[in-house]
Every structure is written in structure tokens, then in C-alpha cells.
C-alpha positions as protocol buffer text, in pm:
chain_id: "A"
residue {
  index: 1
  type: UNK
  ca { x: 8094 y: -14191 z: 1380 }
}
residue {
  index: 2
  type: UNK
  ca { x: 8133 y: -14553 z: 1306 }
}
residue {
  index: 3
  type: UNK
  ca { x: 8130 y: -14798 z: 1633 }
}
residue {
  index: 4
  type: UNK
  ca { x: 8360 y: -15038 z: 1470 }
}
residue {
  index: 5
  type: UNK
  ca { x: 8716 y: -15202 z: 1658 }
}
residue {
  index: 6
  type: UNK
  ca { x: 8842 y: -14860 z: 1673 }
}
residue {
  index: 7
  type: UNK
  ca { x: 8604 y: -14708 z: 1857 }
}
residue {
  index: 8
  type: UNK
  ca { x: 8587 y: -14963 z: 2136 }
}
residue {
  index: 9
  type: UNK
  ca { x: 8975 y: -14982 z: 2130 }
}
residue {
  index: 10
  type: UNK
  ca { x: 8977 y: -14577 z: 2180 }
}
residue {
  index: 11
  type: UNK
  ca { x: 8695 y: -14594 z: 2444 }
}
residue {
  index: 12
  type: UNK
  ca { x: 8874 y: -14834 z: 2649 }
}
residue {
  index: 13
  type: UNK
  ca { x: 9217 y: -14656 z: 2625 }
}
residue {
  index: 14
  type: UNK
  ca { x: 9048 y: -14376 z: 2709 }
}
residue {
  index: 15
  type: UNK
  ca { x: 8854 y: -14473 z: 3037 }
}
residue {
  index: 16
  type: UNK
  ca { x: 9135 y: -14680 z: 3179 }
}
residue {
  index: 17
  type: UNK
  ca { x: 9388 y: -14372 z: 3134 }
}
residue {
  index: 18
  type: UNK
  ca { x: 9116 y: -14155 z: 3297 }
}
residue {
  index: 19
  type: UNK
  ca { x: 9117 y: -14374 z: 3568 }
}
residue {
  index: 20
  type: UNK
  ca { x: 9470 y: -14405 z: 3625 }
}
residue {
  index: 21
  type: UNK
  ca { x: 9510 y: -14074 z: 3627 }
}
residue {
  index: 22
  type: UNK
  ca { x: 9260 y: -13911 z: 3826 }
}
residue {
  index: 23
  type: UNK
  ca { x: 9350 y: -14173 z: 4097 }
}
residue {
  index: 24
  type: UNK
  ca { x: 9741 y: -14071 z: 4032 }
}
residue {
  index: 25
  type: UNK
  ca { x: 9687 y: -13730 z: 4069 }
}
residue {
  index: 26
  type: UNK
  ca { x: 9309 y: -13723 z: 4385 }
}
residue {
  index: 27
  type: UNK
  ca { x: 9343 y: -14041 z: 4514 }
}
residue {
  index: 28
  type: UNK
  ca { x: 9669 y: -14219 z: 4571 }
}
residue {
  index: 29
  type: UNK
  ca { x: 9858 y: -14034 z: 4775 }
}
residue {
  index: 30
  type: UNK
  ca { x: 9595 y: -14023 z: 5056 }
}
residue {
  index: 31
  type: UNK
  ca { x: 9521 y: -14351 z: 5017 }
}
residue {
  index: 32
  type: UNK
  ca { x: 9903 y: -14476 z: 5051 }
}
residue {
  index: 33
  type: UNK
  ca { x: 9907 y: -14193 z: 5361 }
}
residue {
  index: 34
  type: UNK
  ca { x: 9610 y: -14354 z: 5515 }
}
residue {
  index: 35
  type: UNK
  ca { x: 9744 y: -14724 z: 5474 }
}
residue {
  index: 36
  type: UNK
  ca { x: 10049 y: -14612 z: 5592 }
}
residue {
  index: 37
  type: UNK
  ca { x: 9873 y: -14447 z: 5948 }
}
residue {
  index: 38
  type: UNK
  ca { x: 9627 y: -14767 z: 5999 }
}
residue {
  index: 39
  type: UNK
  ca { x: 10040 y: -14944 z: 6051 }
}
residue {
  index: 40
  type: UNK
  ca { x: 9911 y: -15271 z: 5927 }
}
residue {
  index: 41
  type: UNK
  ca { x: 10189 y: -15535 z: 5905 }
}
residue {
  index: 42
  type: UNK
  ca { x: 10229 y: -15941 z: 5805 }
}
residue {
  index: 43
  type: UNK
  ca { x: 10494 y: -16145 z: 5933 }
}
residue {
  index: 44
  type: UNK
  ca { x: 10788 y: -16238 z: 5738 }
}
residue {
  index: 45
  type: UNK
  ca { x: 11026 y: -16536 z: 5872 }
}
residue {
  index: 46
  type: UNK
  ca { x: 10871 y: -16480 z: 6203 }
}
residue {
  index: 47
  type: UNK
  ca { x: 10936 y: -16061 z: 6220 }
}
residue {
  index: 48
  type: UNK
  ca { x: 10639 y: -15803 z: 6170 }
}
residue {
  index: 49
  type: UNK
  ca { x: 10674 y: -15605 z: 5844 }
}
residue {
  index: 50
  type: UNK
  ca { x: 10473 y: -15343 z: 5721 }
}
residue {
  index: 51
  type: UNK
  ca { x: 10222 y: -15521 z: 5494 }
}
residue {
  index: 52
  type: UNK
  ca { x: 10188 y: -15381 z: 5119 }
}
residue {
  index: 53
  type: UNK
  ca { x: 10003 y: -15135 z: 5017 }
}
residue {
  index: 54
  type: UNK
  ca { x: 9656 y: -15210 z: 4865 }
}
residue {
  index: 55
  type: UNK
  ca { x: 9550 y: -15077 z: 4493 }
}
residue {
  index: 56
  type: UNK
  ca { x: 9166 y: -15082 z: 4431 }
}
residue {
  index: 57
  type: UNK
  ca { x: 9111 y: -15331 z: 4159 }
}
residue {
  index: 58
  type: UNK
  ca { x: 8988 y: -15103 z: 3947 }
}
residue {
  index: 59
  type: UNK
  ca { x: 9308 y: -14867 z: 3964 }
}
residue {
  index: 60
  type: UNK
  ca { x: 9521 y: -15190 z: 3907 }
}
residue {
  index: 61
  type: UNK
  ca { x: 9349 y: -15328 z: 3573 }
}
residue {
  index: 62
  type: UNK
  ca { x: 9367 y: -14953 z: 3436 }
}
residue {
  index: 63
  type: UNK
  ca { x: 9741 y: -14940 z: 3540 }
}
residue {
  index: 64
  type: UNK
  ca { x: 9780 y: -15268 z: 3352 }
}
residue {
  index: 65
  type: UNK
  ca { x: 9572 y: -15197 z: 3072 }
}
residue {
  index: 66
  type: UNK
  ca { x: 9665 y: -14840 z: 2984 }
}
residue {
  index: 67
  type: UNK
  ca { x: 10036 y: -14888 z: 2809 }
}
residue {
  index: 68
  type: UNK
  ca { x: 9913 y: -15190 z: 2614 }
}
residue {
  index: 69
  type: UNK
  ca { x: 9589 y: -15020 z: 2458 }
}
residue {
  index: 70
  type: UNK
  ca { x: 9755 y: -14685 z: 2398 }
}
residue {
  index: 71
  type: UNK
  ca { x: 10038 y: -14903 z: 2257 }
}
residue {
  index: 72
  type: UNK
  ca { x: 9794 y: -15083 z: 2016 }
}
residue {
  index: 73
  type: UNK
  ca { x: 9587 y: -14745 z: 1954 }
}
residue {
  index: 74
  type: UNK
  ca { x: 9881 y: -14570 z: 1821 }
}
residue {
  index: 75
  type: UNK
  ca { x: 10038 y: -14834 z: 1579 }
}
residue {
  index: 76
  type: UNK
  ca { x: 9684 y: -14926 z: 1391 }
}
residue {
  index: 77
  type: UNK
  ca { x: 9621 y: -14571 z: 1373 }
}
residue {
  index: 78
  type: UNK
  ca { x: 9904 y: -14409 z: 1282 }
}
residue {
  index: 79
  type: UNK
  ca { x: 10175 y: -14676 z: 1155 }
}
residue {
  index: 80
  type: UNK
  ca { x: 10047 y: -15027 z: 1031 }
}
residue {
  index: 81
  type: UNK
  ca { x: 9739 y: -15185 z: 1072 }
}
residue {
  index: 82
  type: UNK
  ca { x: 9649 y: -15561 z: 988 }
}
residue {
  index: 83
  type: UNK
  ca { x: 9399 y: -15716 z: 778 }
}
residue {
  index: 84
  type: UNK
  ca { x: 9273 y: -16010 z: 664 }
}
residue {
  index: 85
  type: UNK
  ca { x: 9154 y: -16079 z: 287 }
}
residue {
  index: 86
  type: UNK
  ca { x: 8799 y: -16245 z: 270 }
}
residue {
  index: 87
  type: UNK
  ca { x: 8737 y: -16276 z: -73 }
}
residue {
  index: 88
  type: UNK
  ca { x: 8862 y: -16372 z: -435 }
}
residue {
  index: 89
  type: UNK
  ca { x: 8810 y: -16032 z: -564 }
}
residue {
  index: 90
  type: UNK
  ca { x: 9202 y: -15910 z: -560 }
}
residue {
  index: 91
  type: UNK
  ca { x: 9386 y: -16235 z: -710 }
}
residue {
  index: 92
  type: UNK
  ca { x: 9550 y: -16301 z: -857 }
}
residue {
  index: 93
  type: UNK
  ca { x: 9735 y: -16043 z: -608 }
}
residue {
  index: 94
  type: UNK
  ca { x: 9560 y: -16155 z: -314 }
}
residue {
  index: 95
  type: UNK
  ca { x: 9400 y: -16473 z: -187 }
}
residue {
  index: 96
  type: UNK
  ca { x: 9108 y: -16535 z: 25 }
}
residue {
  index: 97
  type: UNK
  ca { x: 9363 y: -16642 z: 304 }
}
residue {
  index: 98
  type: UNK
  ca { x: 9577 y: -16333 z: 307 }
}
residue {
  index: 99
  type: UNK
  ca { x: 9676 y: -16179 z: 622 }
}
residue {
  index: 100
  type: UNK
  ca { x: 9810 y: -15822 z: 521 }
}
residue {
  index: 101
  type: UNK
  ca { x: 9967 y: -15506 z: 692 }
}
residue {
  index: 102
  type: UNK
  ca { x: 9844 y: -15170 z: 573 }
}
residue {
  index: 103
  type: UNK
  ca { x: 10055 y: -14856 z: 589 }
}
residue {
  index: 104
  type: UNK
  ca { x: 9848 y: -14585 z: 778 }
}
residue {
  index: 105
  type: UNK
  ca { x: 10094 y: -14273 z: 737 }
}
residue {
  index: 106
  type: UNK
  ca { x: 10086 y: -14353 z: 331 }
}
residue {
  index: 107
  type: UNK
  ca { x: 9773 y: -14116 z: 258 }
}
residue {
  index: 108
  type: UNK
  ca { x: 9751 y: -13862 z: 582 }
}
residue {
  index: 109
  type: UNK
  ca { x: 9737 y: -13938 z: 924 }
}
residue {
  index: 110
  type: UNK
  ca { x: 9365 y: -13935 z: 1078 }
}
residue {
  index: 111
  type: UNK
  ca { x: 9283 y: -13950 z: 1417 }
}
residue {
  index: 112
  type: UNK
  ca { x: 9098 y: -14249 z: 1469 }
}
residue {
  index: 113
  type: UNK
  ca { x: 8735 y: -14328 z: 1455 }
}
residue {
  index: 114
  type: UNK
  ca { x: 8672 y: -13944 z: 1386 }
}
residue {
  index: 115
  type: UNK
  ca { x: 8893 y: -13927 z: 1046 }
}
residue {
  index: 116
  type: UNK
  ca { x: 8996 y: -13584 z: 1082 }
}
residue {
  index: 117
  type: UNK
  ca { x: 9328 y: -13504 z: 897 }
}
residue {
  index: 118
  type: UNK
  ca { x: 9611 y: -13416 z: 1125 }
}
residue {
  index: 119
  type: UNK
  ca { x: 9916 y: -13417 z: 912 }
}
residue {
  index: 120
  type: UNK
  ca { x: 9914 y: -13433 z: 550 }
}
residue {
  index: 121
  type: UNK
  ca { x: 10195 y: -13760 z: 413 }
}
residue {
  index: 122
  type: UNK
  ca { x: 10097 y: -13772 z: 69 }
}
residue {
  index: 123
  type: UNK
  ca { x: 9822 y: -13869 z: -180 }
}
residue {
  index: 124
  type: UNK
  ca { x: 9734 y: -14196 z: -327 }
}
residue {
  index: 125
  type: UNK
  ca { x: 9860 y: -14298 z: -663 }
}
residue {
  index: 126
  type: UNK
  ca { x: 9686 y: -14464 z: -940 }
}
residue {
  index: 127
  type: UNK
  ca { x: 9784 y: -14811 z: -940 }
}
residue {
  index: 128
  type: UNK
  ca { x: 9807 y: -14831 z: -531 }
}
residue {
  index: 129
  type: UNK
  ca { x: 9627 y: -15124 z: -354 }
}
residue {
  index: 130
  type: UNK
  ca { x: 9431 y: -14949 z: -85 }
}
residue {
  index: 131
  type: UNK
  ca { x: 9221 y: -15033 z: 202 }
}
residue {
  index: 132
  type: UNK
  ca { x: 8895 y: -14769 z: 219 }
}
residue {
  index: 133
  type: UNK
  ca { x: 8548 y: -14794 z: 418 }
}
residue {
  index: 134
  type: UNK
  ca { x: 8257 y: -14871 z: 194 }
}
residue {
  index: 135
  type: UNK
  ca { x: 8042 y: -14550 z: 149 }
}
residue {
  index: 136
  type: UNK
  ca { x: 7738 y: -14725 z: 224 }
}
residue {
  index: 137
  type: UNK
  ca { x: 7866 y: -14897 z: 498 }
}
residue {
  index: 138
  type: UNK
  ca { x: 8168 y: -14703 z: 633 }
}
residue {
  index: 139
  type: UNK
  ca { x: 8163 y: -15044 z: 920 }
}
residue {
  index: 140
  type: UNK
  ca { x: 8323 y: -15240 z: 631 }
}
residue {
  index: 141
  type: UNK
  ca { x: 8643 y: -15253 z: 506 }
}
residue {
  index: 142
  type: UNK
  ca { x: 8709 y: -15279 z: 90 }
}
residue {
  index: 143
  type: UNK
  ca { x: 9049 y: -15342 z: -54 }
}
residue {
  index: 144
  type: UNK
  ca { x: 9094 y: -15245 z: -421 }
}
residue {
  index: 145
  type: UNK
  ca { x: 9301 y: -15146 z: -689 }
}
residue {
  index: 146
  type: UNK
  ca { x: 9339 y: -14741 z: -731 }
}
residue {
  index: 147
  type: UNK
  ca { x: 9201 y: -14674 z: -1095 }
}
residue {
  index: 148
  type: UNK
  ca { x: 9058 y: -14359 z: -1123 }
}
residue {
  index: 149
  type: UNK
  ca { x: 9170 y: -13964 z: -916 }
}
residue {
  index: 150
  type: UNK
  ca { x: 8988 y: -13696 z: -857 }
}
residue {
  index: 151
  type: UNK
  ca { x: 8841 y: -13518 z: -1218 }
}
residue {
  index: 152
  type: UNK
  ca { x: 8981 y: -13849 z: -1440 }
}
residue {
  index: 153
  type: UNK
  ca { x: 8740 y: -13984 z: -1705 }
}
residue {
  index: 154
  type: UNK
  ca { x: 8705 y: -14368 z: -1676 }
}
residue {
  index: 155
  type: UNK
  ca { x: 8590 y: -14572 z: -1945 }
}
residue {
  index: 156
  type: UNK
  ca { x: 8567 y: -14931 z: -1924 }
}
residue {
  index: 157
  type: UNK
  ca { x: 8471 y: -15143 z: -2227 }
}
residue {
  index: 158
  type: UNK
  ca { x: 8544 y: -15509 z: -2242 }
}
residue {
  index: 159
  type: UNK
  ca { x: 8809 y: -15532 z: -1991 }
}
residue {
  index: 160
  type: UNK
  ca { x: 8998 y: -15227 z: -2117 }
}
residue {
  index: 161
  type: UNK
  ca { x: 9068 y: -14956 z: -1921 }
}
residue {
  index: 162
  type: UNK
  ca { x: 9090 y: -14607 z: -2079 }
}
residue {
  index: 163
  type: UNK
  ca { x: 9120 y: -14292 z: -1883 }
}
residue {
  index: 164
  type: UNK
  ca { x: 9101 y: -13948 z: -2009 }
}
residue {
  index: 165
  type: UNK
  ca { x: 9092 y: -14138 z: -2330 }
}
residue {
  index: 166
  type: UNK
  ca { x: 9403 y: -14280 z: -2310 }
}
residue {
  index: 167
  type: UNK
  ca { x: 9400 y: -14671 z: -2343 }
}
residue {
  index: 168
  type: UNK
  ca { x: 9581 y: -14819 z: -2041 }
}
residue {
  index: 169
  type: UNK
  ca { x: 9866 y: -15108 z: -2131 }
}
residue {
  index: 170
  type: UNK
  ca { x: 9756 y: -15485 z: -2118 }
}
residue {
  index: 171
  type: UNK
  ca { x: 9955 y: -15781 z: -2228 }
}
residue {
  index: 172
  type: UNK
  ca { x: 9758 y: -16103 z: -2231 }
}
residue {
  index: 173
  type: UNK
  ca { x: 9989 y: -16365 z: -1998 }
}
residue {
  index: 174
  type: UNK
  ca { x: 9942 y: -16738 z: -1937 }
}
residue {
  index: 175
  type: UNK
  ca { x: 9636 y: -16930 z: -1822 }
}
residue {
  index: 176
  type: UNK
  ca { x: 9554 y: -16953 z: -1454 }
}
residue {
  index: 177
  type: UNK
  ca { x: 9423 y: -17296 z: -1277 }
}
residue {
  index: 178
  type: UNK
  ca { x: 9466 y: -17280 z: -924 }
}
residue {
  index: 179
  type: UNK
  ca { x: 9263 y: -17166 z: -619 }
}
residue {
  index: 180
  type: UNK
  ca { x: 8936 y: -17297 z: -748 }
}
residue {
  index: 181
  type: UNK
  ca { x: 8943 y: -17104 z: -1102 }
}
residue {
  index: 182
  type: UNK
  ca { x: 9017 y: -17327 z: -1429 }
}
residue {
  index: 183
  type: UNK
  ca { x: 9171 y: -17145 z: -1756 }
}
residue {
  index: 184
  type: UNK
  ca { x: 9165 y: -16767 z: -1616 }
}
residue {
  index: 185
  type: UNK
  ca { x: 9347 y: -16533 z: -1868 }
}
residue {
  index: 186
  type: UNK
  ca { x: 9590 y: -16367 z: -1655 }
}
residue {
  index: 187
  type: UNK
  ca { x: 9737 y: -16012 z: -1786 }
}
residue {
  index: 188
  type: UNK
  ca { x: 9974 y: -15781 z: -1703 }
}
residue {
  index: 189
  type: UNK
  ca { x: 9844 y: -15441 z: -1675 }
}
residue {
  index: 190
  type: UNK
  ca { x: 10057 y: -15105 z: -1661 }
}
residue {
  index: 191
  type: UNK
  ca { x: 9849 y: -14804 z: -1427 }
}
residue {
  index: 192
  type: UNK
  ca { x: 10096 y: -14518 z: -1421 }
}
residue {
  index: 193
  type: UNK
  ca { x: 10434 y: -14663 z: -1314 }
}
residue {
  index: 194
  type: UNK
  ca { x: 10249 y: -14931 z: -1155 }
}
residue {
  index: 195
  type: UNK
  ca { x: 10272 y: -15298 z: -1365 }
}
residue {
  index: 196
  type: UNK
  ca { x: 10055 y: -15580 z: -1182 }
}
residue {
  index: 197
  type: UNK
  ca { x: 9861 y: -15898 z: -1260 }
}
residue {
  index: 198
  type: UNK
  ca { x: 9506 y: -15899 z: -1360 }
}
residue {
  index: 199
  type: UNK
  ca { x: 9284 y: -16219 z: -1427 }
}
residue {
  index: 200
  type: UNK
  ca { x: 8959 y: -16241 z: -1606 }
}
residue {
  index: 201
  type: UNK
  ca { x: 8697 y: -16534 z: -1635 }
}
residue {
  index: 202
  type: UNK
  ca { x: 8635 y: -16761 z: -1950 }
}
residue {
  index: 203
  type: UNK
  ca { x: 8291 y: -16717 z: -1860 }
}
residue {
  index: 204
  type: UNK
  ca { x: 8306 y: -16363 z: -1701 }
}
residue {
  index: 205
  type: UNK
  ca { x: 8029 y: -16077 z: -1819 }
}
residue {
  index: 206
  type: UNK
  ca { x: 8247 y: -15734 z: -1849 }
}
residue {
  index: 207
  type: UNK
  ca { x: 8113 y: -15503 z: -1618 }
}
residue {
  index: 208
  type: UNK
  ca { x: 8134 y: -15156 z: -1866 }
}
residue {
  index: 209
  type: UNK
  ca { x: 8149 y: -14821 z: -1691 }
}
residue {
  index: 210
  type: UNK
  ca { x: 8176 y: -14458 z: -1775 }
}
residue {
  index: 211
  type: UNK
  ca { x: 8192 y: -14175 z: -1560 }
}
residue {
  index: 212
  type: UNK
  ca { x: 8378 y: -13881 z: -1456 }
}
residue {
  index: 213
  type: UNK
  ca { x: 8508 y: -13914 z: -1127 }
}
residue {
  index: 214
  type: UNK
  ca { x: 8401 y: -13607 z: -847 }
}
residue {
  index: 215
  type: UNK
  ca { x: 8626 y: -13432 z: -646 }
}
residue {
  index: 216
  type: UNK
  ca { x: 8734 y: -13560 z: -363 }
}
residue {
  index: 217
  type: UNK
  ca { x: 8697 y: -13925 z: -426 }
}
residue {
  index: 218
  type: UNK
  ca { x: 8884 y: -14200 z: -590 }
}
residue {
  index: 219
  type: UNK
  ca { x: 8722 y: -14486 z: -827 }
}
residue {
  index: 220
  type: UNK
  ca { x: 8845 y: -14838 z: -779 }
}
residue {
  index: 221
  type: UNK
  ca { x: 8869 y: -15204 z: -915 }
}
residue {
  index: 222
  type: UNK
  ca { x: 8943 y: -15540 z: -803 }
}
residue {
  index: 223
  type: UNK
  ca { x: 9264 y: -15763 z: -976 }
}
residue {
  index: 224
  type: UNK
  ca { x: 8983 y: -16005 z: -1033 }
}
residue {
  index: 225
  type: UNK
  ca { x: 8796 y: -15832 z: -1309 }
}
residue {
  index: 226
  type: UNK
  ca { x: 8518 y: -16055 z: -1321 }
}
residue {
  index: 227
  type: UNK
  ca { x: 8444 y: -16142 z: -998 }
}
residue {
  index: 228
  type: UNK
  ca { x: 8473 y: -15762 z: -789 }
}
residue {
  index: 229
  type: UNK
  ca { x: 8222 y: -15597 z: -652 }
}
residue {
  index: 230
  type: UNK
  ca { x: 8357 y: -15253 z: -717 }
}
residue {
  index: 231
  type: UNK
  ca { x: 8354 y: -14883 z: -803 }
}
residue {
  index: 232
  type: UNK
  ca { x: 8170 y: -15035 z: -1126 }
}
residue {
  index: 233
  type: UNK
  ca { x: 7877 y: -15126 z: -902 }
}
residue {
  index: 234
  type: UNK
  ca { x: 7648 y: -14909 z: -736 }
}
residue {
  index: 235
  type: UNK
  ca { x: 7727 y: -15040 z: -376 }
}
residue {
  index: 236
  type: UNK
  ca { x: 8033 y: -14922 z: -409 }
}
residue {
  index: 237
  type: UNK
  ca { x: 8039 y: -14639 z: -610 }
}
residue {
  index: 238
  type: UNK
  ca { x: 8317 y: -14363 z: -592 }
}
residue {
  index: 239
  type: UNK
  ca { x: 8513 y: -14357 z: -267 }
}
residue {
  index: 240
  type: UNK
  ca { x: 8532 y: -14008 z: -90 }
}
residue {
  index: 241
  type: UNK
  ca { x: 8880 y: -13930 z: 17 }
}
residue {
  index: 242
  type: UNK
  ca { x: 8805 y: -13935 z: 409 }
}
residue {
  index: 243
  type: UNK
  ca { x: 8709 y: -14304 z: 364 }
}
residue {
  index: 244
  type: UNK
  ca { x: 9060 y: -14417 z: 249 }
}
residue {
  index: 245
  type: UNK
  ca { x: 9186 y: -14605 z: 525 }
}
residue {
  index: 246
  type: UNK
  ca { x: 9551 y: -14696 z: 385 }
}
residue {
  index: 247
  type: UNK
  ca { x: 9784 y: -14872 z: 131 }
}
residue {
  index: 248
  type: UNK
  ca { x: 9818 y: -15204 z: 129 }
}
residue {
  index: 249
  type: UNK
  ca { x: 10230 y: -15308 z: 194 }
}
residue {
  index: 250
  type: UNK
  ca { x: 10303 y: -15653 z: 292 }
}
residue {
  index: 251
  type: UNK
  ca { x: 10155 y: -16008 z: 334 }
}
residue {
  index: 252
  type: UNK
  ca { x: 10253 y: -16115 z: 630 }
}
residue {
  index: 253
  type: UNK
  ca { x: 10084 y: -16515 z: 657 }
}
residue {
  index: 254
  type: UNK
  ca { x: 9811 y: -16706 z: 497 }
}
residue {
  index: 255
  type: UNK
  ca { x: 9527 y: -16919 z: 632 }
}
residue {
  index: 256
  type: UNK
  ca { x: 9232 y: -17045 z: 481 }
}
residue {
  index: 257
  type: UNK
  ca { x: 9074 y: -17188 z: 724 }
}
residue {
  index: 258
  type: UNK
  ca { x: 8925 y: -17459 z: 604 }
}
residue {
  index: 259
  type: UNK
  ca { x: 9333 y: -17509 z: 413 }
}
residue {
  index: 260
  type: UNK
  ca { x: 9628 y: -17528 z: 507 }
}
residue {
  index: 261
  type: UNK
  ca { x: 9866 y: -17241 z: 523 }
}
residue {
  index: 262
  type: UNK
  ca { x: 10082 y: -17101 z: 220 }
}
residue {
  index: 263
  type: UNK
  ca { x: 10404 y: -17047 z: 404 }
}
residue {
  index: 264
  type: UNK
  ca { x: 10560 y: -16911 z: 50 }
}
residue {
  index: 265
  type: UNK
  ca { x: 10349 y: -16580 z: 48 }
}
residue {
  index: 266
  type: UNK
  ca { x: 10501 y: -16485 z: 371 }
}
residue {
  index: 267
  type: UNK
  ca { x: 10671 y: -16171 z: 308 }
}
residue {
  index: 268
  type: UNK
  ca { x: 10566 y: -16106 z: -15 }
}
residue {
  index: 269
  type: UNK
  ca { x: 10537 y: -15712 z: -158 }
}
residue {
  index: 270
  type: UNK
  ca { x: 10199 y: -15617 z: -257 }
}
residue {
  index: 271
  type: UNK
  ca { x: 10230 y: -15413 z: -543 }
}
């Protein structure tokens, strides 16, 4: 069990509906009877009325609470969850700056925290930009680029990706100089049905990799080919399926904070 946002979220959604509920169903109505005996009264324009009824503090901040936690518990775990991009790693599909929503029902729903599977929604798809745990660290959140299912071979030899021996589509694009990086080669690279933009560094080192990847777990890559610490790299490794947390759908604002905003990648598709 990992004590991250989640948890605390569910813990507190579940005490205050405990609360409210075991005083709804032990405690109210002999408490309202009770105030309602002891006939205590305020005046109103000069006439006596009967004074309101009292709720324990305690009752009243879980009455308050309740709808807007269980609100908030149900759409991050079962609808959309947001997220904000920290690093470089993704661009040139993501910036550092990226605030993003994540589609939760896209691979399974899970019940939160625990990550059982309660309904199966479909399976992720080579190509997808996906939001998992880190294996070594299931506190942190990775966001990646879907490479490599269950039982594919993945080779990677200076910058190109083969898997099951099959070479996978790259067409060398323009030069990139923006966002801190000067004369990235930017390519267009074809996973599956999925076409996206890649960069790599003048003075990048090609990570190589070749491995077979287990059952049950996914291999990944960052956009940002030189500059992603990813399934290439031991901390990372391959991604067991439980860890996926969803697929990355929409940006949704940007804000660097030491930057101003980039109004234009409001709304932009994530693909």
C-alpha cells in the first residue's frame, strides 16, 4: 500500500462518512428529541421561538466534507485525474509546464490506493502516452511513451526502434530551438497506428537496449530520446501492469513557474 494523495483522500472520505453516518443513524434523532424536550427558545422581533437545533462540530464538518471528498474520490479514481509535467523528458510532446488530465477508465478501473481490478475497459496500446507508478518507487508518478507489450522483443540501436525485428518508421523532420534546447533533430515516428514527434540531442549518447519484455508488464520511453530516464534504465525497468495508472488525454494549461504561461497549448490532444 502506497500512502500517497490517494490514500489520505480515501482515509478522510472514509472517516467523515463514518461519522455522518453513525450519528445519522445512533445519535441524531435523540439528540434533536432531547433539544427539543430541554424547550430552549431565542427571541425573534421581540416573540420567543424555539431556538435551532445544535449539531456537534464534529457531525457538521463531516456533513460538509463528505459529498465534496467522495465527489473528488470518485472522479480521480475512476474518470480523469490531473497531473502536472515536471520534466523535459516527453517534448517535444510535453513541456516541463504541462498541466494534463489522464483518463482513468482507459486501461481498467482500480479501486484506489489498493489497485485491485474491478472492471476490465481495455488494454493499453503501443504508441499510448501513459501515466504508471515507478516500480521502485510506486510513490512516484512516470509518464512515458508505450513501446514495448507483454512477450515483444525490443531492440534499440542508435535511436532506432525495432521490435520483434521489425524496424519501426522514422522520418527525420526539422531542427528544434526552443525551450532551452538548440538544433534538436525532431522526427516523426510511426508505433502501430500511432504517428508522434520525437527529438534527439546533437550531443545525445544513445541509450541501446535489448530485452524481451515479461508478462505482465509494459516497456516504455520518453519523446525526448536523449534526455529520459526510462524503461532503458535500470530505475525504471519494465512496468508491471498493476502500476499503470492511466492514458494521458488532454493538456489542459501551462505554467512554468518561474515563465509565463503558454495559453496556446490549452486544449491541445496528446497523442
Amino acid at each position: 500500500m502506497t500512502y500517497d494523495f490517494s490514500f489520505w483522500l480515501l482515509l478522510l472520505t472514509t472517516i467523515s462518512g463514518l461519522v455522518w453516518a453513525v450519528d445519522a443513524l445512533l445519535f441524531k434523532k435523540a439528540r434533536l428529541q432531547q433539544q427539543a424536550a430541554a424547550g430552549a427558545s431565542i427571541a425573534v422581533e421581540g416573540q420567543a421561538v424555539p431556538a435551532p437545533y445544535t449539531t456537534p462540530v464534529l457531525v457538521e464538518y463531516a456533513h460538509s466534507f463528505f459529498p465534496v471528498l467522495a465527489l473528488v474520490l470518485l472522479v480521480r479514481s475512476f474518470i480523469f485525474e490531473p497531473f502536472r509535467i515536471p520534466s523535459d523528458s516527453m517534448m517535444p510532446t510535453l513541456l516541463a509546464g504541462d498541466f494534463i488530465f489522464v483518463s482513468k477508465f482507459s486501461y481498467d478501473l482500480r479501486l484506489p490506493v489498493f489497485s485491485t481490478k474491478i472492471l476490465e475497459t481495455g488494454d493499453p496500446r503501443r504508441g499510448d502516452v501513459v501515466v504508471f507508478k515507478l516500480p521502485s518507487d510506486p510513490k512516484v508518478n512516470y509518464i512515458k511513451r508505450l513501446i514495448g507489450l507483454p512477450g515483444d522483443h525490443v531492440v534499440v540501436v542508435n535511436e532506432q526502434i525495432f521490435i520483434n525485428g521489425e524496424p519501426q518508421k522514422t522520418e527525420l523532420g526539422s531542427l528544434y530551438n526552443d525551450h532551452g534546447y538548440l538544433n534538436a533533430q525532431l522526427a516523426e515516428e510511426t508505433l502501430g497506428e500511432v504517428k508522434h514527434q520525437v527529438m534527439f540531442l546533437p550531443d545525445g549518447f544513445p541509450k541501446d537496449f535489448d530485452a524481451v519484455v515479461p508478462a505482465g508488464h509494459y516497456f516504455f520511453m520518453g519523446d525526448n530520446r536523449d534526455n529520459s530516464q526510462d524503461g532503458r534504465f535500470p530505475q525504471v525497468g519494465f512496468v508491471p501492469e498493476k502500476n499503470l495508472v492511466g492514458r494521458a488525454k488532454w493538456i489542459w494549461f501551462n505554467w512554468k513557474f518561474s515563465e509565463l504561461p503558454i495559453f496556446s497549448r490549452i486544449g491541445t490532444r496528446i497523442s
